[in-house]
Coordinates of C-alpha atoms in Angstrom, one line a residue:
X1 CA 0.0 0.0 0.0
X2 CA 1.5 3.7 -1.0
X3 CA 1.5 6.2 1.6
X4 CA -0.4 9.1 -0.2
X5 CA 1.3 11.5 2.6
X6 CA 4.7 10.2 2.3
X7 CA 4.6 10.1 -2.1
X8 CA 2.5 13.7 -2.1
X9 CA 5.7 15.2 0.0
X10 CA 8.3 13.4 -2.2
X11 CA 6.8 14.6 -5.4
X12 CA 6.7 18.2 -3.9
X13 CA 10.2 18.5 -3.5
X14 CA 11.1 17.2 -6.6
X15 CA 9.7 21.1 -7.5
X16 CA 11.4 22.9 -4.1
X17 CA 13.0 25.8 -4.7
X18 CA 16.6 25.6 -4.0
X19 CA 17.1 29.7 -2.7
X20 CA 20.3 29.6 -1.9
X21 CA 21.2 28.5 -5.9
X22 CA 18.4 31.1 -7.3
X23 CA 20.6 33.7 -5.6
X24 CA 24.2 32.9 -6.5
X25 CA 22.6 32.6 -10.2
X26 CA 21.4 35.9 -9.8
X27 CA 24.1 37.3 -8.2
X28 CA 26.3 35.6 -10.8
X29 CA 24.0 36.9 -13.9
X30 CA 24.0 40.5 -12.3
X31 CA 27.4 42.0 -14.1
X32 CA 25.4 41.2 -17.6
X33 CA 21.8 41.4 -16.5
X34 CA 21.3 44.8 -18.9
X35 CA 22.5 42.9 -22.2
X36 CA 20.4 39.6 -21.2
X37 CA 17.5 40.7 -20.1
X38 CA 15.6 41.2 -23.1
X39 CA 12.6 39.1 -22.2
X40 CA 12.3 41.0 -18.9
X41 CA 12.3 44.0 -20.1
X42 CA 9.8 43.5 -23.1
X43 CA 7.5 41.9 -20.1
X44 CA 8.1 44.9 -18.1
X45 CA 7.7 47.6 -21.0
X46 CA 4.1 45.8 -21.8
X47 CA 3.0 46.1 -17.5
X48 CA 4.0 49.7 -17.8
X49 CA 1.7 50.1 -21.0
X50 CA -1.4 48.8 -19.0
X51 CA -0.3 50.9 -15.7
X52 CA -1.2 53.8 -18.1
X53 CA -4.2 52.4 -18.9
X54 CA -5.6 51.7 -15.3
X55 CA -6.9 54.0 -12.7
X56 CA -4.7 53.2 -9.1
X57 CA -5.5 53.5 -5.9
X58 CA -2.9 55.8 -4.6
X59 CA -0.6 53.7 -2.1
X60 CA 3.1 51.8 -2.6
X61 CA 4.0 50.0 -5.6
X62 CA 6.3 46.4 -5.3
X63 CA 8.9 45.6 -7.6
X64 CA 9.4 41.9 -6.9
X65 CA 12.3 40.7 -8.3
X66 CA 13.7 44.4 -9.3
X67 CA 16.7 42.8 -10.7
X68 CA 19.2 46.0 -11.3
X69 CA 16.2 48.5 -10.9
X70 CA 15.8 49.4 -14.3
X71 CA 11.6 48.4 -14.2
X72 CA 12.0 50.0 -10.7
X73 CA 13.2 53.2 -11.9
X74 CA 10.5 52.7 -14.8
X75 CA 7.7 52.5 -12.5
X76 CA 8.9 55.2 -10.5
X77 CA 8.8 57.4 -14.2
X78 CA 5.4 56.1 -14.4
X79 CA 4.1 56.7 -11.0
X80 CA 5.3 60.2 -9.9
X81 CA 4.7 60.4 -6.1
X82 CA 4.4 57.0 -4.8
X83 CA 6.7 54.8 -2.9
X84 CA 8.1 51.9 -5.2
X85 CA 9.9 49.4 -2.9
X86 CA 12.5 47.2 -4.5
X87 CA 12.9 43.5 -3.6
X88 CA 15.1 41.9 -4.5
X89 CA 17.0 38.4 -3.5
X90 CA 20.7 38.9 -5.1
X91 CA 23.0 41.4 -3.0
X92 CA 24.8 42.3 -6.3
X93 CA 21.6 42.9 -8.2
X94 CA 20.5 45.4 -5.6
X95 CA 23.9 46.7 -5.6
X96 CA 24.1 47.7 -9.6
X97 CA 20.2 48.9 -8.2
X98 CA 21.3 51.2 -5.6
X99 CA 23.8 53.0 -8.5
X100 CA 20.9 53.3 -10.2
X101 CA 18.3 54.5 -8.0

């Protein structure tokens, strides 16, 4: 007889999230991010042409997973006046962030 508990765990953590890898990646891919992050940028570029389109409550705006800050300096453009917090995993990302910002 299979234990549904035990197989329904193991199969979860086939899909875990290893953090601690995400973030050296990222803080690996951060001296290049600029030149590599065409996808992210297009994906950004299209959320900032719908911000325009919508009517906001006024309040703080999060940038999760703001990378080097480019979209975070983007949506600041966008939304004059508001607080736009930054988050970030990679230490170097928010470094090259904090030049920017």
């Amino acid at each position: 007889m299979i234990d549904t508990a035990t197989a329904s765990a193991a199969a979860s953590n086939e899909y875990a999230l290893d953090r601690r890898a995400w973030r050296r990646a990222r803080d690996r891919a951060a001296a290049d991010w600029e030149g590599a992050a065409v996808l992210a940028d297009a994906v950004a570029a299209r959320m900032r042409e719908r911000l325009a389109l919508m009517k906001l409550p006024a309040g703080a705006c999060i940038d999760v997973g703001a990378a080097t800050g480019a979209g975070t300096a983007a949506l600041a453009a966008a939304l004059p006046g508001r607080l736009i917090v930054a988050v970030e995993p990679s230490l170097a990302m928010l470094d090259r962030a904090r030049v920017r910002l």
